[in-house]
mmCIF file of C-alpha atoms in Angstrom:
data_model
loop_
_atom_site.group_PDB
_atom_site.id
_atom_site.type_symbol
_atom_site.label_atom_id
_atom_site.label_comp_id
_atom_site.label_asym_id
_atom_site.label_seq_id
_atom_site.Cartn_x
_atom_site.Cartn_y
_atom_site.Cartn_z
ATOM 1 C CA MET P 1 50.197 -7.319 183.477
ATOM 2 C CA LYS P 2 48.682 -4.267 181.786
ATOM 3 C CA THR P 3 45.139 -3.217 182.437
ATOM 4 C CA SER P 4 43.038 -1.593 179.698
ATOM 5 C CA ARG P 5 41.945 1.948 180.153
ATOM 6 C CA ILE P 6 38.186 2.343 180.234
ATOM 7 C CA VAL P 7 38.109 6.016 179.271
ATOM 8 C CA SER P 8 38.889 6.873 175.666
ATOM 9 C CA LEU P 9 38.880 10.508 174.658
ATOM 10 C CA PRO P 10 37.300 11.365 171.291
ATOM 11 C CA ALA P 11 39.218 12.977 168.458
ATOM 12 C CA PRO P 12 39.387 16.800 168.632
ATOM 13 C CA GLY P 13 37.175 17.138 165.577
ATOM 14 C CA GLN P 14 34.505 14.917 167.113
ATOM 15 C CA THR P 15 34.621 16.905 170.337
ATOM 16 C CA LEU P 16 34.229 20.173 168.437
ATOM 17 C CA TRP P 17 31.194 18.918 166.536
ATOM 18 C CA CYS P 18 29.578 17.534 169.677
ATOM 19 C CA ALA P 19 30.164 20.762 171.609
ATOM 20 C CA LEU P 20 28.831 22.894 168.740
ATOM 21 C CA LEU P 21 25.655 20.861 168.268
ATOM 22 C CA VAL P 22 24.901 20.690 171.995
ATOM 23 C CA ALA P 23 25.530 24.437 172.364
ATOM 24 C CA VAL P 24 23.157 25.277 169.497
ATOM 25 C CA TRP P 25 20.496 22.959 170.938
ATOM 26 C CA ILE P 26 20.812 24.422 174.436
ATOM 27 C CA LEU P 27 20.751 28.044 173.241
ATOM 28 C CA ILE P 28 17.676 27.578 171.051
ATOM 29 C CA THR P 29 15.926 25.657 173.821
ATOM 30 C CA VAL P 30 16.743 28.230 176.504
ATOM 31 C CA PHE P 31 15.708 31.302 174.496
ATOM 32 C CA PHE P 32 12.747 29.969 172.498
ATOM 33 C CA VAL P 33 11.337 26.888 174.257
ATOM 34 C CA GLY P 34 12.265 27.117 177.915
ATOM 35 C CA LEU P 35 14.723 24.924 179.767
ATOM 36 C CA ARG P 36 13.171 22.017 181.660
ATOM 37 C CA PRO P 37 14.703 19.256 183.835
ATOM 38 C CA GLU P 38 14.514 16.733 180.991
ATOM 39 C CA HIS P 39 16.711 18.989 178.868
ATOM 40 C CA LEU P 40 19.387 18.896 181.551
ATOM 41 C CA LEU P 41 19.049 15.110 181.776
ATOM 42 C CA LEU P 42 19.478 14.750 178.017
ATOM 43 C CA GLY P 43 22.499 17.060 178.020
ATOM 44 C CA THR P 44 24.092 15.082 180.856
ATOM 45 C CA PHE P 45 23.364 11.820 179.036
ATOM 46 C CA VAL P 46 24.985 13.081 175.833
ATOM 47 C CA PHE P 47 28.054 14.353 177.717
ATOM 48 C CA LEU P 48 28.567 11.083 179.616
ATOM 49 C CA MET P 49 27.989 8.847 176.607
ATOM 50 C CA PHE P 50 30.302 10.916 174.426
ATOM 51 C CA PHE P 51 33.266 11.086 176.784
ATOM 52 C CA LEU P 52 32.979 7.871 178.796
ATOM 53 C CA THR P 53 34.236 5.211 176.363
ATOM 54 C CA ALA P 54 34.551 4.553 172.653
ATOM 55 C CA PRO P 55 31.658 2.007 172.725
ATOM 56 C CA THR P 56 29.343 4.450 174.516
ATOM 57 C CA ARG P 57 30.312 7.135 172.000
ATOM 58 C CA ARG P 58 29.354 4.840 169.131
ATOM 59 C CA LEU P 59 26.089 4.007 170.896
ATOM 60 C CA LEU P 60 25.345 7.725 171.270
ATOM 61 C CA VAL P 61 25.877 8.236 167.537
ATOM 62 C CA ALA P 62 23.639 5.234 166.872
ATOM 63 C CA LEU P 63 20.913 6.808 169.016
ATOM 64 C CA LEU P 64 20.980 10.085 167.083
ATOM 65 C CA PRO P 65 17.802 9.310 165.060
ATOM 66 C CA PHE P 66 15.854 8.955 168.309
ATOM 67 C CA ILE P 67 17.507 12.016 169.860
ATOM 68 C CA ILE P 68 16.711 14.120 166.780
ATOM 69 C CA PHE P 69 13.119 12.870 166.958
ATOM 70 C CA GLY P 70 12.795 14.081 170.560
ATOM 71 C CA VAL P 71 14.392 17.444 169.861
ATOM 72 C CA SER P 72 12.233 17.955 166.752
ATOM 73 C CA TYR P 73 9.067 17.236 168.713
ATOM 74 C CA ASP P 74 10.115 19.674 171.424
ATOM 75 C CA TRP P 75 11.020 22.359 168.891
ATOM 76 C CA MET P 76 7.512 22.385 167.445
ATOM 77 C CA ASN P 77 6.919 24.831 170.283
ATOM 78 C CA LEU P 78 8.992 27.343 168.288
ATOM 79 C CA LEU P 79 6.184 27.742 165.757
ATOM 80 C CA PRO P 80 2.794 26.269 166.709
ATOM 81 C CA ASN P 81 1.047 24.698 163.745
ATOM 82 C CA TYR P 82 -2.126 26.708 164.353
ATOM 83 C CA GLU P 83 -0.151 29.815 163.404
ATOM 84 C CA VAL P 84 0.507 28.310 159.971
ATOM 85 C CA ASN P 85 -2.909 26.966 158.945
ATOM 86 C CA PRO P 86 -6.487 26.978 160.282
ATOM 87 C CA ILE P 87 -7.431 24.340 162.846
ATOM 88 C CA ASP P 88 -9.831 21.628 161.703
ATOM 89 C CA VAL P 89 -12.257 20.847 164.520
ATOM 90 C CA GLU P 90 -15.791 20.359 163.236
ATOM 91 C CA GLY P 91 -14.898 19.140 159.744
ATOM 92 C CA LEU P 92 -12.882 16.210 161.026
ATOM 93 C CA TYR P 93 -15.561 15.352 163.595
ATOM 94 C CA ASN P 94 -18.272 15.287 160.915
ATOM 95 C CA ALA P 95 -16.101 13.226 158.569
ATOM 96 C CA GLU P 96 -15.531 10.675 161.324
ATOM 97 C CA LYS P 97 -19.232 10.478 162.110
ATOM 98 C CA SER P 98 -20.095 10.130 158.430
ATOM 99 C CA ALA P 99 -17.546 7.378 157.769
ATOM 100 C CA PHE P 100 -17.577 5.451 161.042
ATOM 101 C CA GLY P 101 -20.643 6.662 162.939
ATOM 102 C CA ILE P 102 -22.473 4.183 165.184
ATOM 103 C CA ASN P 103 -26.260 4.307 165.325
ATOM 104 C CA THR P 104 -27.564 4.257 168.894
ATOM 105 C CA PRO P 105 -30.779 5.269 170.696
ATOM 106 C CA ARG P 106 -28.957 8.557 171.445
ATOM 107 C CA GLY P 107 -28.434 9.130 167.735
ATOM 108 C CA THR P 108 -25.351 8.637 165.574
ATOM 109 C CA LEU P 109 -22.171 8.716 167.638
ATOM 110 C CA THR P 110 -18.527 8.688 166.674
ATOM 111 C CA PRO P 111 -16.655 5.599 167.928
ATOM 112 C CA ASN P 112 -15.028 7.829 170.559
ATOM 113 C CA GLU P 113 -18.396 8.983 171.864
ATOM 114 C CA PHE P 114 -19.672 5.405 171.862
ATOM 115 C CA PHE P 115 -16.713 4.116 173.873
ATOM 116 C CA ALA P 116 -16.945 7.033 176.295
ATOM 117 C CA LEU P 117 -20.360 5.633 177.249
ATOM 118 C CA HIS P 118 -19.118 2.027 177.391
ATOM 119 C CA THR P 119 -15.940 1.792 179.456
ATOM 120 C CA PHE P 120 -14.792 -1.034 181.689
ATOM 121 C CA PRO P 121 -11.786 -1.402 184.039
ATOM 122 C CA LEU P 122 -9.938 -4.168 182.183
ATOM 123 C CA ALA P 123 -9.953 -2.128 178.964
ATOM 124 C CA ASP P 124 -8.830 0.965 180.878
ATOM 125 C CA PHE P 125 -5.903 -0.952 182.361
ATOM 126 C CA PHE P 126 -4.679 -2.423 179.078
ATOM 127 C CA ALA P 127 -5.249 0.889 177.315
ATOM 128 C CA GLY P 128 -2.712 2.459 179.661
ATOM 129 C CA ILE P 129 -0.247 -0.403 179.224
ATOM 130 C CA PHE P 130 -0.465 -0.268 175.436
ATOM 131 C CA TYR P 131 -0.069 3.500 175.263
ATOM 132 C CA LEU P 132 2.971 3.432 177.527
ATOM 133 C CA CYS P 133 4.686 1.268 174.890
ATOM 134 C CA TRP P 134 4.322 3.718 172.005
ATOM 135 C CA VAL P 135 7.915 5.043 172.066
ATOM 136 C CA PRO P 136 9.806 2.848 174.591
ATOM 137 C CA LEU P 137 9.027 -0.444 172.847
ATOM 138 C CA PRO P 138 10.322 0.632 169.390
ATOM 139 C CA ILE P 139 13.480 2.015 171.010
ATOM 140 C CA VAL P 140 14.032 -1.251 172.898
ATOM 141 C CA PHE P 141 13.525 -3.159 169.643
ATOM 142 C CA GLY P 142 16.073 -0.920 167.932
ATOM 143 C CA LEU P 143 18.591 -1.432 170.733
ATOM 144 C CA TRP P 144 18.016 -5.172 170.474
ATOM 145 C CA LEU P 145 18.987 -5.008 166.789
ATOM 146 C CA TYR P 146 22.025 -2.873 167.631
ATOM 147 C CA PHE P 147 23.363 -5.082 170.421
ATOM 148 C CA ARG P 148 22.754 -8.199 168.345
ATOM 149 C CA GLY P 149 25.406 -6.846 165.991
ATOM 150 C CA ARG P 150 23.024 -5.814 163.213
ATOM 151 C CA PRO P 151 23.922 -2.129 162.675
ATOM 152 C CA VAL P 152 22.620 -1.904 159.106
ATOM 153 C CA GLN P 153 19.230 -3.304 160.060
ATOM 154 C CA TYR P 154 19.196 -1.065 163.117
ATOM 155 C CA LEU P 155 19.877 2.018 161.012
ATOM 156 C CA HIS P 156 17.196 1.159 158.472
ATOM 157 C CA PHE P 157 14.683 0.882 161.309
ATOM 158 C CA SER P 158 15.811 3.938 163.308
ATOM 159 C CA LEU P 159 16.171 6.212 160.279
ATOM 160 C CA VAL P 160 12.710 5.205 159.056
ATOM 161 C CA PHE P 161 11.390 5.936 162.555
ATOM 162 C CA LEU P 162 12.876 9.431 162.298
ATOM 163 C CA LEU P 163 11.618 9.932 158.734
ATOM 164 C CA VAL P 164 8.051 8.951 159.630
ATOM 165 C CA ASN P 165 8.125 11.434 162.497
ATOM 166 C CA LEU P 166 9.360 14.237 160.261
ATOM 167 C CA ILE P 167 6.636 13.461 157.720
ATOM 168 C CA GLY P 168 4.042 13.401 160.483
ATOM 169 C CA PHE P 169 5.276 16.661 162.007
ATOM 170 C CA GLY P 170 5.099 18.274 158.579
ATOM 171 C CA LEU P 171 1.506 17.109 158.139
ATOM 172 C CA TYR P 172 0.636 18.649 161.503
ATOM 173 C CA TYR P 173 1.493 22.016 159.966
ATOM 174 C CA VAL P 174 -0.317 21.302 156.710
ATOM 175 C CA HIS P 175 -3.528 20.291 158.482
ATOM 176 C CA PRO P 176 -3.798 21.216 162.173
ATOM 177 C CA ALA P 177 -6.593 19.101 163.641
ATOM 178 C CA ALA P 178 -8.256 18.772 167.021
ATOM 179 C CA PRO P 179 -8.489 15.364 168.709
ATOM 180 C CA PRO P 180 -11.872 13.941 169.758
ATOM 181 C CA TRP P 181 -11.357 14.738 173.440
ATOM 182 C CA TYR P 182 -11.094 18.408 172.491
ATOM 183 C CA VAL P 183 -14.578 18.372 170.939
ATOM 184 C CA ALA P 184 -15.975 16.553 173.978
ATOM 185 C CA GLN P 185 -14.486 19.101 176.378
ATOM 186 C CA HIS P 186 -14.529 22.374 174.411
ATOM 187 C CA GLY P 187 -16.913 21.998 171.481
ATOM 188 C CA PHE P 188 -16.118 23.121 167.944
ATOM 189 C CA GLU P 189 -14.449 26.444 168.672
ATOM 190 C CA ALA P 190 -10.685 26.306 168.240
ATOM 191 C CA VAL P 191 -9.042 28.009 171.206
ATOM 192 C CA VAL P 192 -5.273 28.285 170.969
ATOM 193 C CA GLY P 193 -3.332 27.686 174.140
ATOM 194 C CA THR P 194 -5.670 24.941 175.295
ATOM 195 C CA PRO P 195 -3.663 22.582 177.543
ATOM 196 C CA GLY P 196 -3.330 18.904 176.759
ATOM 197 C CA SER P 197 -5.649 16.356 178.289
ATOM 198 C CA VAL P 198 -5.254 12.758 179.414
ATOM 199 C CA ALA P 199 -8.816 12.107 178.177
ATOM 200 C CA GLY P 200 -9.739 8.434 178.676
ATOM 201 C CA LEU P 201 -6.238 7.567 179.853
ATOM 202 C CA GLY P 202 -7.063 9.381 183.068
ATOM 203 C CA ARG P 203 -8.923 6.243 184.113
ATOM 204 C CA PHE P 204 -5.613 4.356 184.081
ATOM 205 C CA ASP P 205 -4.022 7.052 186.248
ATOM 206 C CA GLU P 206 -6.914 6.870 188.711
ATOM 207 C CA MET P 207 -6.815 3.084 188.768
ATOM 208 C CA THR P 208 -3.073 2.831 189.399
ATOM 209 C CA GLY P 209 -2.514 6.095 191.269
ATOM 210 C CA LEU P 210 0.637 6.688 189.202
ATOM 211 C CA GLY P 211 -0.310 9.906 187.414
ATOM 212 C CA ILE P 212 1.905 8.967 184.441
ATOM 213 C CA PHE P 213 -0.338 10.259 181.671
ATOM 214 C CA ASP P 214 -1.242 13.393 183.587
ATOM 215 C CA ALA P 215 2.475 14.253 183.697
ATOM 216 C CA LEU P 216 2.989 13.371 180.029
ATOM 217 C CA TYR P 217 0.077 15.274 178.569
ATOM 218 C CA ALA P 218 0.613 18.302 180.759
ATOM 219 C CA ARG P 219 3.700 18.884 178.591
ATOM 220 C CA ASN P 220 2.087 18.121 175.269
ATOM 221 C CA SER P 221 3.814 20.395 172.781
ATOM 222 C CA ASN P 222 0.878 20.492 170.381
ATOM 223 C CA VAL P 223 -2.790 19.831 171.127
ATOM 224 C CA PHE P 224 -3.908 20.322 167.525
ATOM 225 C CA ALA P 225 -1.872 17.462 166.077
ATOM 226 C CA ALA P 226 -4.396 14.676 165.633
ATOM 227 C CA ILE P 227 -3.641 13.818 161.994
ATOM 228 C CA PRO P 228 -1.770 11.579 161.514
ATOM 229 C CA SER P 229 -1.769 9.517 164.695
ATOM 230 C CA LEU P 230 1.920 8.848 165.149
ATOM 231 C CA HIS P 231 1.015 6.718 168.165
ATOM 232 C CA SER P 232 -0.420 4.345 165.580
ATOM 233 C CA ALA P 233 2.759 4.399 163.492
ATOM 234 C CA TYR P 234 5.652 3.724 165.862
ATOM 235 C CA THR P 235 5.198 0.106 166.909
ATOM 236 C CA LEU P 236 3.852 -0.650 163.421
ATOM 237 C CA ILE P 237 7.229 0.368 161.983
ATOM 238 C CA ALA P 238 8.969 -1.936 164.461
ATOM 239 C CA PHE P 239 6.554 -4.766 163.647
ATOM 240 C CA ILE P 240 7.132 -4.410 159.898
ATOM 241 C CA TYR P 241 10.906 -4.521 160.356
ATOM 242 C CA ALA P 242 10.570 -7.464 162.737
ATOM 243 C CA MET P 243 8.741 -9.262 159.928
ATOM 244 C CA ARG P 244 11.209 -8.022 157.305
ATOM 245 C CA TYR P 245 14.305 -9.260 159.172
ATOM 246 C CA PRO P 246 15.024 -12.596 160.888
ATOM 247 C CA THR P 247 13.512 -11.917 164.314
ATOM 248 C CA PRO P 248 12.363 -14.227 167.122
ATOM 249 C CA SER P 249 8.638 -14.926 167.041
ATOM 250 C CA ALA P 250 8.299 -13.448 170.548
ATOM 251 C CA TRP P 251 9.254 -10.027 169.220
ATOM 252 C CA ARG P 252 6.789 -10.344 166.353
ATOM 253 C CA TRP P 253 3.943 -11.368 168.643
ATOM 254 C CA VAL P 254 4.627 -8.620 171.179
ATOM 255 C CA LEU P 255 4.931 -5.913 168.541
ATOM 256 C CA GLY P 256 1.867 -7.158 166.660
ATOM 257 C CA VAL P 257 -0.354 -7.294 169.750
ATOM 258 C CA VAL P 258 0.850 -3.933 171.082
ATOM 259 C CA THR P 259 0.376 -2.292 167.677
ATOM 260 C CA VAL P 260 -3.252 -3.373 167.421
ATOM 261 C CA GLY P 261 -3.728 -2.504 171.088
ATOM 262 C CA ILE P 262 -2.466 1.035 170.490
ATOM 263 C CA TRP P 263 -4.803 1.465 167.519
ATOM 264 C CA LEU P 264 -7.778 0.426 169.627
ATOM 265 C CA THR P 265 -6.649 2.491 172.608
ATOM 266 C CA ALA P 266 -6.240 5.628 170.503
ATOM 267 C CA VAL P 267 -9.946 5.501 169.690
ATOM 268 C CA TYR P 268 -11.169 4.039 172.989
ATOM 269 C CA SER P 269 -9.403 6.757 175.022
ATOM 270 C CA SER P 270 -10.649 9.583 172.715
ATOM 271 C CA HIS P 271 -7.129 10.621 171.771
ATOM 272 C CA HIS P 272 -7.690 9.944 168.078
ATOM 273 C CA TYR P 273 -10.406 9.359 165.535
ATOM 274 C CA VAL P 274 -10.394 6.227 163.389
ATOM 275 C CA ILE P 275 -9.422 8.536 160.512
ATOM 276 C CA ASP P 276 -6.336 9.645 162.473
ATOM 277 C CA VAL P 277 -5.302 6.033 163.062
ATOM 278 C CA ILE P 278 -5.670 5.169 159.374
ATOM 279 C CA CYS P 279 -3.597 8.210 158.446
ATOM 280 C CA GLY P 280 -0.949 7.164 160.989
ATOM 281 C CA ILE P 281 -0.750 3.697 159.449
ATOM 282 C CA ALA P 282 -0.478 5.236 155.976
ATOM 283 C CA THR P 283 2.311 7.557 157.163
ATOM 284 C CA ALA P 284 4.296 4.618 158.546
ATOM 285 C CA VAL P 285 3.943 2.661 155.313
ATOM 286 C CA ALA P 286 4.798 5.724 153.218
ATOM 287 C CA GLY P 287 7.922 6.391 155.291
ATOM 288 C CA ILE P 288 9.148 2.828 154.831
ATOM 289 C CA LEU P 289 8.534 2.907 151.069
ATOM 290 C CA ILE P 290 10.225 6.297 150.664
ATOM 291 C CA PHE P 291 13.281 5.152 152.611
ATOM 292 C CA GLU P 292 13.705 1.627 151.247
ATOM 293 C CA TYR P 293 12.690 2.207 147.618
ATOM 294 C CA GLY P 294 13.539 5.869 147.242
ATOM 295 C CA LEU P 295 16.360 7.136 149.446
ATOM 296 C CA MET P 296 18.302 3.879 149.570
ATOM 297 C CA ARG P 297 18.431 3.841 145.763
ATOM 298 C CA ILE P 298 20.276 7.153 145.787
ATOM 299 C CA PRO P 299 23.979 6.144 145.719
ATOM 300 C CA ALA P 300 25.148 9.010 147.935
ATOM 301 C CA PHE P 301 22.531 8.259 150.582
ATOM 302 C CA ALA P 302 23.249 4.523 150.483
ATOM 303 C CA ARG P 303 26.954 5.273 150.984
ATOM 304 C CA PHE P 304 26.096 7.539 153.919
ATOM 305 C CA VAL P 305 24.098 4.743 155.585
ATOM 306 C CA GLY P 306 26.984 2.350 154.935
ATOM 307 C CA ARG P 307 29.525 4.684 156.550
ATOM 308 C CA TYR P 308 27.157 5.315 159.424
ATOM 309 C CA ALA P 309 26.772 1.572 160.009
ATOM 310 C CA ARG P 310 30.529 1.018 159.912
ATOM 311 C CA PHE P 311 31.141 3.812 162.406
ATOM 312 C CA ILE P 312 28.685 2.577 165.017
ATOM 313 C CA SER P 313 29.849 -1.012 164.665
ATOM 314 C CA GLN P 314 33.622 -0.602 164.360
ATOM 315 C CA PRO P 315 35.592 -2.689 166.879
ATOM 316 C CA VAL P 316 37.647 -1.059 169.579
ATOM 317 C CA SER P 317 41.121 -0.314 168.241
ATOM 318 C CA GLN P 318 44.313 -0.571 170.255
ATOM 319 C CA SER P 319 44.399 3.228 170.606
ATOM 320 C CA GLU P 320 40.952 3.119 172.213
ATOM 321 C CA LYS P 321 41.917 0.533 174.847
#
């Protein structure tokens, strides 16, 4: 009785492309960004997924939108946005106070300033939980679509996720903006090289003793990237696609609650103004409309998505066994 081979080597052309892309990524990262342990982990992950089996290779190709998102975020270190345009610190603060200011005995406060004076442990705990979901939960939702055998729906979601990020990253360069915690800690003077801050999320770290957000924000690639709030966009994209496609109600409830929770946390923790959150929501909606009613109506792009879907969903052939 024959046993199937688990390992299936890729075609030479596929291997060449994979090696070339990984080499370019590593070289640019080493010389212009700085190699960190997570880069080595990603490289090892790509190598194992690509060479292990045909199914893992297809999964790696399916995950490319998320991988490109991570690399793009990291590569913003190549050219900081504050070197492209002036940083908006005071203007955004005054706009927030004018539009959403709260009258108190201390005077008119921004919502961030108001919440900084009115914190409580239960809100701090859930704020941390919600913010930890901002990227992992959409990725898990995408993988759920993929492993349910819905590659086209998965690609629509994951490619929109990537598109929204690219739009958001572009806007960071058009309008560099300081988050509310920056004003609270440093005032209105824009000082380049200022390290990231956990802001209100530090209360979650202190409560749990985990130090998760301290580790995350210590490696923040761009402090002056408040508009749009992409935190506010990610789970919203997943929620919209969960509503757009046949999806269990549990997914819709989880995504809906977490999305609203992230919006509230962004303001409560002083990581974003209400204006930032609104802009993040608008960016998510714009990305979906551009993809579904713009790009997908371009025949060449629609064919590309179709070929992409067929590749990541093709069954294992006899030569791959």
